[in-house]
Amino acid sequence: MQALSPLDQASINAIRFLSVDAIQKAKSGHPGLPLGFAPMAYDLFARHLRHSPKNPYWAGRDRFVLSAGHGSALLYSLLHLSGYDLSLDDLKAFRQWGSKTPGHPEYGHTAGVEMTTGPLGQGLSTSVGMAIAQKHLAARFNRPGFPLLDYHIFVVVGDGCMQEGISAEASSLAGHLGLNNLIVLYDDNQITIDGRTRLSFSEDVVQRYEAYGWFCQSLQGDGHDLDGLDQAIAQAKAQNKPALIKIQSIIGFGSPKQDSSGAHGSPLGDGMEATRKALNWPYSPFEVPSEVYEHFSRLQAAWAKEEADWNQLFAAYAQAHPDLAKAFKEAEKNQWDVSLLDQLEFKVGEKIATRQASGHVLAAVMPKSPNFMGGSADLTPSNNTHFPGAEDFNAQEPQGRYLRFGVREHAMGAIINGIGLSKMLKAYGATFLSFSDYLLPSLRVAALSKYPGIFIFTHDSIGLGEDGPTHQPIEQVGYLRALPGLVSFRPADAYETREAWRFALNHQGPVCLALSRQGLPVLDQTKLGSATQGVARGGYILSDRQDFQVLLLATGSEVSLALEAQKRLDQAGTPARVVSLPSVELFEAQEKQYQAQVVPPSCKQRIVIEAGLIRGWEGYIGEQGRFIGMRSFGASAPAADLFQHFGITVEAVVRAAQEMVSA
Amino acid sequence: MQALSPLDQASINAIRFLSVDAIQKAKSGHPGLPLGFAPMAYDLFARHLRHSPKNPYWAGRDRFVLSAGHGSALLYSLLHLSGYDLSLDDLKAFRQWGSKTPGHPEYGHTAGVEMTTGPLGQGLSTSVGMAIAQKHLAARFNRPGFPLLDYHIFVVVGDGCMQEGISAEASSLAGHLGLNNLIVLYDDNQITIDGRTRLSFSEDVVQRYEAYGWFCQSLQGDGHDLDGLDQAIAQAKAQNKPALIKIQSIIGFGSPKQDSSGAHGSPLGDGMEATRKALNWPYSPFEVPSEVYEHFSRLQAAWAKEEADWNQLFAAYAQAHPDLAKAFKEAEKNQWDVSLLDQLEFKVGEKIATRQASGHVLAAVMPKSPNFMGGSADLTPSNNTHFPGAEDFNAQEPQGRYLRFGVREHAMGAIINGIGLSKMLKAYGATFLSFSDYLLPSLRVAALSKYPGIFIFTHDSIGLGEDGPTHQPIEQVGYLRALPGLVSFRPADAYETREAWRFALNHQGPVCLALSRQGLPVLDQTKLGSATQGVARGGYILSDRQDFQVLLLATGSEVSLALEAQKRLDQAGTPARVVSLPSVELFEAQEKQYQAQVVPPSCKQRIVIEAGLIRGWEGYIGEQGRFIGMRSFGASAPAADLFQHFGITVEAVVRAAQEMVSA
């Protein structure tokens, strides 16, 4: 290990002290990682990353992901010095209301932050999605002499990320797929919040990653061996596997609390002065020696040159491969041709499960949407996610667009997020709605960060039948509706499914589709309210009656039940309106007037019908309304028996309506 | 590999055909695993398990867990033959309404089913909890000559379980803890629903488990090598590590669909006859040759003998170690001394975070509750879960009761479940409320199966402050409330926390506590409604005013805000009642009369105050009420700033109340 040059040393210390000064000022934050890992992160930025601080979304850039998001101050310091739109004042506003420097990095909030991190494991796993996107795009667009997209994804992870199950799932898949564009720096500092990692974590991480099919290296030098890292990265780039570089840094390096859990998550406080002394840093808070700024200016010039070269390359590429260049630009628009859906017609009255209808949508859309990938967490035949001409994406065939996630729901969620972060591709993934729980943390990050991505959740109720309550969702639709930033649909038939997809394709944020296992009659678009008009508004009048006395609100598979009840109520002389509410979130985002038109506040005799729980529906039900749905977990039996036993029947609706009007 | 004896062969085929006949009759189910894995499962039951079919919860029994729960028919066939309370008619009612043989095994529903399985990975991970419980109980109760609790946990897992992240977390911890009482049979049949496992899963599982510190063996013989399994189990039992035995069985063995994904999840249909022929099984559906029943009768006699011997051993133990025997019986009662809480007093007005109050509860309870274990997913100092005299549970000190779960929330959930399944121990675990998402699938199984267990979720709102929206829960309290079978609390102060714990300790099902990071004033029990009376009822009148015009309903940290608003409203001449609702579920389980007394239907001017989302509160708010809470994700800033910016303030409540009364 060579000694650090004075300039490297000064730069590293500038990063360290910008970080701990920000934390000190905020009286909150995590100094341990910035102090310990600054040399490695500096090396990455100064000697490896190709990026464009003035054009942060440049398609050709390397990606830097701080999966250990609690070390945000480290990232902000690097972004500031690298010339991103992040001033010294922004650093001084660390963790304050309205600042660009929140406690954990937030995508879309701060230039240069490639993804939202903090919930452990999400960063590494989402990076696997980024790596899949790179591999696919490179296969599609690179040509001899035109390595347009040869970027790498560099990820910094800590012990926490390595312990999370989602990382295990994603890393196993990354090994399987041979994602050699993924280089993970594992900060094995031996300390977690509870104390030494050995309290709970004594596995051989390197051996585990080798078992996944990764190329693993271990660095000496307490996290200060810049040349060693350079060599390790060069080695990693030469492999046909993802790479793990284990680095035993010293948490809180230079501070009185170094190498202890005390260094992890609290400002140094009184230890600030001792740290300045130990690291020989005579500068005042937030002071950066001019030679460091100058050094980074030179780096910025070099980065700008690389981008300019790339632009020249692209211009030549446009000459040599005009169609590809056009397709490239098209992909960058990140738009989907929803007119492909117009051709999809369904036969009225025919029973088609909405999961099947979704399969028809994919059959119509996917062959003509090269920028769209997707798959299933090993439920392809059940989720109806395959499409004509689909080829599996894998190490040998990165041009494939069908994703075999394996039985790894959580990693699937993160990977969908990561693919969407390419801004050139979008992805869908699928599992049973009941198992949406397994990927909820990824869905939450997507909702918070407005990642595009489509989540297909089939078998959306007790309609799943015999597999029983472990597989029957009851609460999940409510969960999805409650998550701000996520739009969920529970379509009533094939047409509503088509229209939900129309919305989903071009929505700039995550969308969920809750789809039925069982066949549902195709509704007559000529006689009933139009799905084409209604679904995008979240809810609409599906079937009306003059002077209706009862309002039936239903979603998904219960909509046709409501229509059946309406007929029976007609016979009984009780006119009822049927409202379909495929997306409660979108409906509630409409202007009040429209909402009142569909669900008039004056009509108190309302029945909500959904084979899920009541929670969330109370506002629609009001004080006089009724709920026909689930009040407990489901059970194992044929679906028809279950609807009967749980009282979700036409008879129950009719009875409730008649009780209400005669009350 | 020796040839199977005719009796073994007949027994194995009886198991196979009982299973596929049940599936055929149900027109639904998973024949692949029963056909392929019957020999190994038979071997376990016939030659290894110590258990008591007539006394299924015998403390000394080995545990058999079918983590691959979709193979339920295999388990039911074995339970039937072994003499559990499961008749041939029960097998014939497989997957039908009200039967004892649901699609996936359900704990508490079918004698001999040790846990609910089906959601992949839960079985293996919950088994790790079982193994921890065994280790701890053995350390406590076994004495030289008295190996009372030397049972093993045998687990059958498939590829799906091995791909799930939760299994990775739990297996890593099992290796760390050296749980050599855990013997996992990995049915590596190379097939998943999507096709060959190699589509998505090519890691070296054995190497991975060796990295975790497991003892790994691979069997030859396509899942038919009974003697090989016997030797492997003997080897496994001789180690000081958990054991993985990899078995390459052939899915759907003997059927026309064998070794294909077609064999996994659909009845054999037309293939039934061919399967009977291939396996040389001339019997009609559900017919079991008498020699097989006789064989199992002999096994039952041997098992009964083992239990009788154990009872004798226990009688001698009671003589030799009367105190221990008494403690053993005490543990089996599964009751907790809540009077330990009575001594806990708090100083009125002092600011104590409810997480701190919870820490005080643990300090009072844990030292005197030997049957209670607990810990944190590496957030011990933040979750306040440590207690005086706590020793870590680990391989060297299995008598320790403090659990270092590591950064493994999902495994923690399953492990809490597994410890509770001992029926002699109960466990608590903790993380931030925001990360309750990570363990939701385990919480769901607990709620469905009524596993006891206490989940401490601290940092329960934007009150968490600077760490920002990734760490600030907004939707989670609503999620927990929505889950049937789970009781959640969001206590307002130290006393409500104490009372929530009082409920939790003796509740026979999972309980969650959502606790504040920030200090909350201790409420005056002498002047306000009594937490001791009120918390167990879920909600109560905390502070009343004659002829109140406004009802303020609040939970957790917002209760003291409501009290403050009440005072201000007094000054403004608007009397308000304050209701604290620490547990919405318990409140809604009270008789209607009590509910109406606390929240009179006649009072429409209601304000719900909670630093979470509105969803779920609509019924309380009604058509004229207001909501003071979150409408979006949080942000990174000091907590006080956040409450201000998101409008959760005394002023906002007062303003809303005055607008309502003057409207």
PDB file of N, CA and C in Angstrom, chain A residues 359-384:
ATOM      1  N   GLY A 359     -52.890 -10.568 -19.438  1.00  0.00           N
ATOM      2  CA  GLY A 359     -52.043 -11.321 -20.360  1.00  0.00           C
ATOM      3  C   GLY A 359     -52.297 -10.903 -21.802  1.00  0.00           C
ATOM      4  N   HIS A 360     -53.554 -10.669 -22.140  1.00  0.00           N
ATOM      5  CA  HIS A 360     -53.866 -10.200 -23.498  1.00  0.00           C
ATOM      6  C   HIS A 360     -53.264  -8.823 -23.746  1.00  0.00           C
ATOM      7  N   VAL A 361     -53.319  -7.985 -22.733  1.00  0.00           N
ATOM      8  CA  VAL A 361     -52.710  -6.657 -22.868  1.00  0.00           C
ATOM      9  C   VAL A 361     -51.216  -6.801 -23.167  1.00  0.00           C
ATOM     10  N   LEU A 362     -50.555  -7.645 -22.384  1.00  0.00           N
ATOM     11  CA  LEU A 362     -49.110  -7.827 -22.597  1.00  0.00           C
ATOM     12  C   LEU A 362     -48.838  -8.380 -23.988  1.00  0.00           C
ATOM     13  N   ALA A 363     -49.705  -9.269 -24.445  1.00  0.00           N
ATOM     14  CA  ALA A 363     -49.524  -9.834 -25.786  1.00  0.00           C
ATOM     15  C   ALA A 363     -49.634  -8.747 -26.849  1.00  0.00           C
ATOM     16  N   ALA A 364     -50.497  -7.769 -26.589  1.00  0.00           N
ATOM     17  CA  ALA A 364     -50.663  -6.685 -27.559  1.00  0.00           C
ATOM     18  C   ALA A 364     -49.536  -5.665 -27.466  1.00  0.00           C
ATOM     19  N   VAL A 365     -49.083  -5.437 -26.254  1.00  0.00           N
ATOM     20  CA  VAL A 365     -48.147  -4.336 -26.028  1.00  0.00           C
ATOM     21  C   VAL A 365     -46.689  -4.757 -26.187  1.00  0.00           C
ATOM     22  N   MET A 366     -46.340  -5.870 -25.571  1.00  0.00           N
ATOM     23  CA  MET A 366     -44.916  -6.195 -25.431  1.00  0.00           C
ATOM     24  C   MET A 366     -44.177  -6.383 -26.753  1.00  0.00           C
ATOM     25  N   PRO A 367     -44.724  -7.115 -27.710  1.00  0.00           N
ATOM     26  CA  PRO A 367     -43.941  -7.317 -28.937  1.00  0.00           C
ATOM     27  C   PRO A 367     -43.583  -6.006 -29.627  1.00  0.00           C
ATOM     28  N   LYS A 368     -44.366  -4.974 -29.402  1.00  0.00           N
ATOM     29  CA  LYS A 368     -44.105  -3.700 -30.067  1.00  0.00           C
ATOM     30  C   LYS A 368     -43.567  -2.631 -29.120  1.00  0.00           C
ATOM     31  N   SER A 369     -43.169  -3.033 -27.929  1.00  0.00           N
ATOM     32  CA  SER A 369     -42.661  -2.060 -26.948  1.00  0.00           C
ATOM     33  C   SER A 369     -41.277  -2.485 -26.482  1.00  0.00           C
ATOM     34  N   PRO A 370     -40.265  -2.212 -27.301  1.00  0.00           N
ATOM     35  CA  PRO A 370     -38.926  -2.738 -26.989  1.00  0.00           C
ATOM     36  C   PRO A 370     -38.343  -2.204 -25.693  1.00  0.00           C
ATOM     37  N   ASN A 371     -38.891  -1.120 -25.177  1.00  0.00           N
ATOM     38  CA  ASN A 371     -38.314  -0.531 -23.974  1.00  0.00           C
ATOM     39  C   ASN A 371     -38.989  -1.020 -22.691  1.00  0.00           C
ATOM     40  N   PHE A 372     -39.699  -2.101 -22.827  1.00  0.00           N
ATOM     41  CA  PHE A 372     -40.501  -2.602 -21.721  1.00  0.00           C
ATOM     42  C   PHE A 372     -40.060  -4.042 -21.432  1.00  0.00           C
ATOM     43  N   MET A 373     -39.706  -4.292 -20.172  1.00  0.00           N
ATOM     44  CA  MET A 373     -39.313  -5.638 -19.765  1.00  0.00           C
ATOM     45  C   MET A 373     -40.253  -6.095 -18.655  1.00  0.00           C
ATOM     46  N   GLY A 374     -40.263  -7.385 -18.398  1.00  0.00           N
ATOM     47  CA  GLY A 374     -41.074  -7.814 -17.273  1.00  0.00           C
ATOM     48  C   GLY A 374     -41.034  -9.299 -17.071  1.00  0.00           C
ATOM     49  N   GLY A 375     -41.645  -9.714 -15.979  1.00  0.00           N
ATOM     50  CA  GLY A 375     -41.662 -11.135 -15.675  1.00  0.00           C
ATOM     51  C   GLY A 375     -42.414 -11.403 -14.391  1.00  0.00           C
ATOM     52  N   SER A 376     -42.059 -12.484 -13.760  1.00  0.00           N
ATOM     53  CA  SER A 376     -42.794 -12.942 -12.589  1.00  0.00           C
ATOM     54  C   SER A 376     -41.838 -13.574 -11.597  1.00  0.00           C
ATOM     55  N   ALA A 377     -42.245 -13.542 -10.326  1.00  0.00           N
ATOM     56  CA  ALA A 377     -41.474 -14.217  -9.281  1.00  0.00           C
ATOM     57  C   ALA A 377     -41.888 -15.686  -9.249  1.00  0.00           C
ATOM     58  N   ASP A 378     -41.565 -16.374 -10.341  1.00  0.00           N
ATOM     59  CA  ASP A 378     -41.832 -17.811 -10.477  1.00  0.00           C
ATOM     60  C   ASP A 378     -43.316 -18.165 -10.421  1.00  0.00           C
ATOM     61  N   LEU A 379     -44.150 -17.288 -10.942  1.00  0.00           N
ATOM     62  CA  LEU A 379     -45.565 -17.632 -11.073  1.00  0.00           C
ATOM     63  C   LEU A 379     -46.058 -17.292 -12.472  1.00  0.00           C
ATOM     64  N   THR A 380     -45.179 -17.462 -13.445  1.00  0.00           N
ATOM     65  CA  THR A 380     -45.511 -17.064 -14.809  1.00  0.00           C
ATOM     66  C   THR A 380     -46.865 -17.589 -15.283  1.00  0.00           C
ATOM     67  N   PRO A 381     -47.121 -18.910 -15.171  1.00  0.00           N
ATOM     68  CA  PRO A 381     -48.408 -19.380 -15.712  1.00  0.00           C
ATOM     69  C   PRO A 381     -49.605 -18.840 -14.935  1.00  0.00           C
ATOM     70  N   SER A 382     -49.426 -18.561 -13.651  1.00  0.00           N
ATOM     71  CA  SER A 382     -50.536 -18.062 -12.832  1.00  0.00           C
ATOM     72  C   SER A 382     -50.730 -16.563 -12.980  1.00  0.00           C
ATOM     73  N   ASN A 383     -49.633 -15.854 -13.170  1.00  0.00           N
ATOM     74  CA  ASN A 383     -49.714 -14.390 -13.272  1.00  0.00           C
ATOM     75  C   ASN A 383     -49.998 -13.918 -14.692  1.00  0.00           C
ATOM     76  N   ASN A 384     -49.950 -14.833 -15.655  1.00  0.00           N
ATOM     77  CA  ASN A 384     -50.186 -14.473 -17.065  1.00  0.00           C
ATOM     78  C   ASN A 384     -49.269 -13.342 -17.521  1.00  0.00           C
TER      79      ASN A 384
END
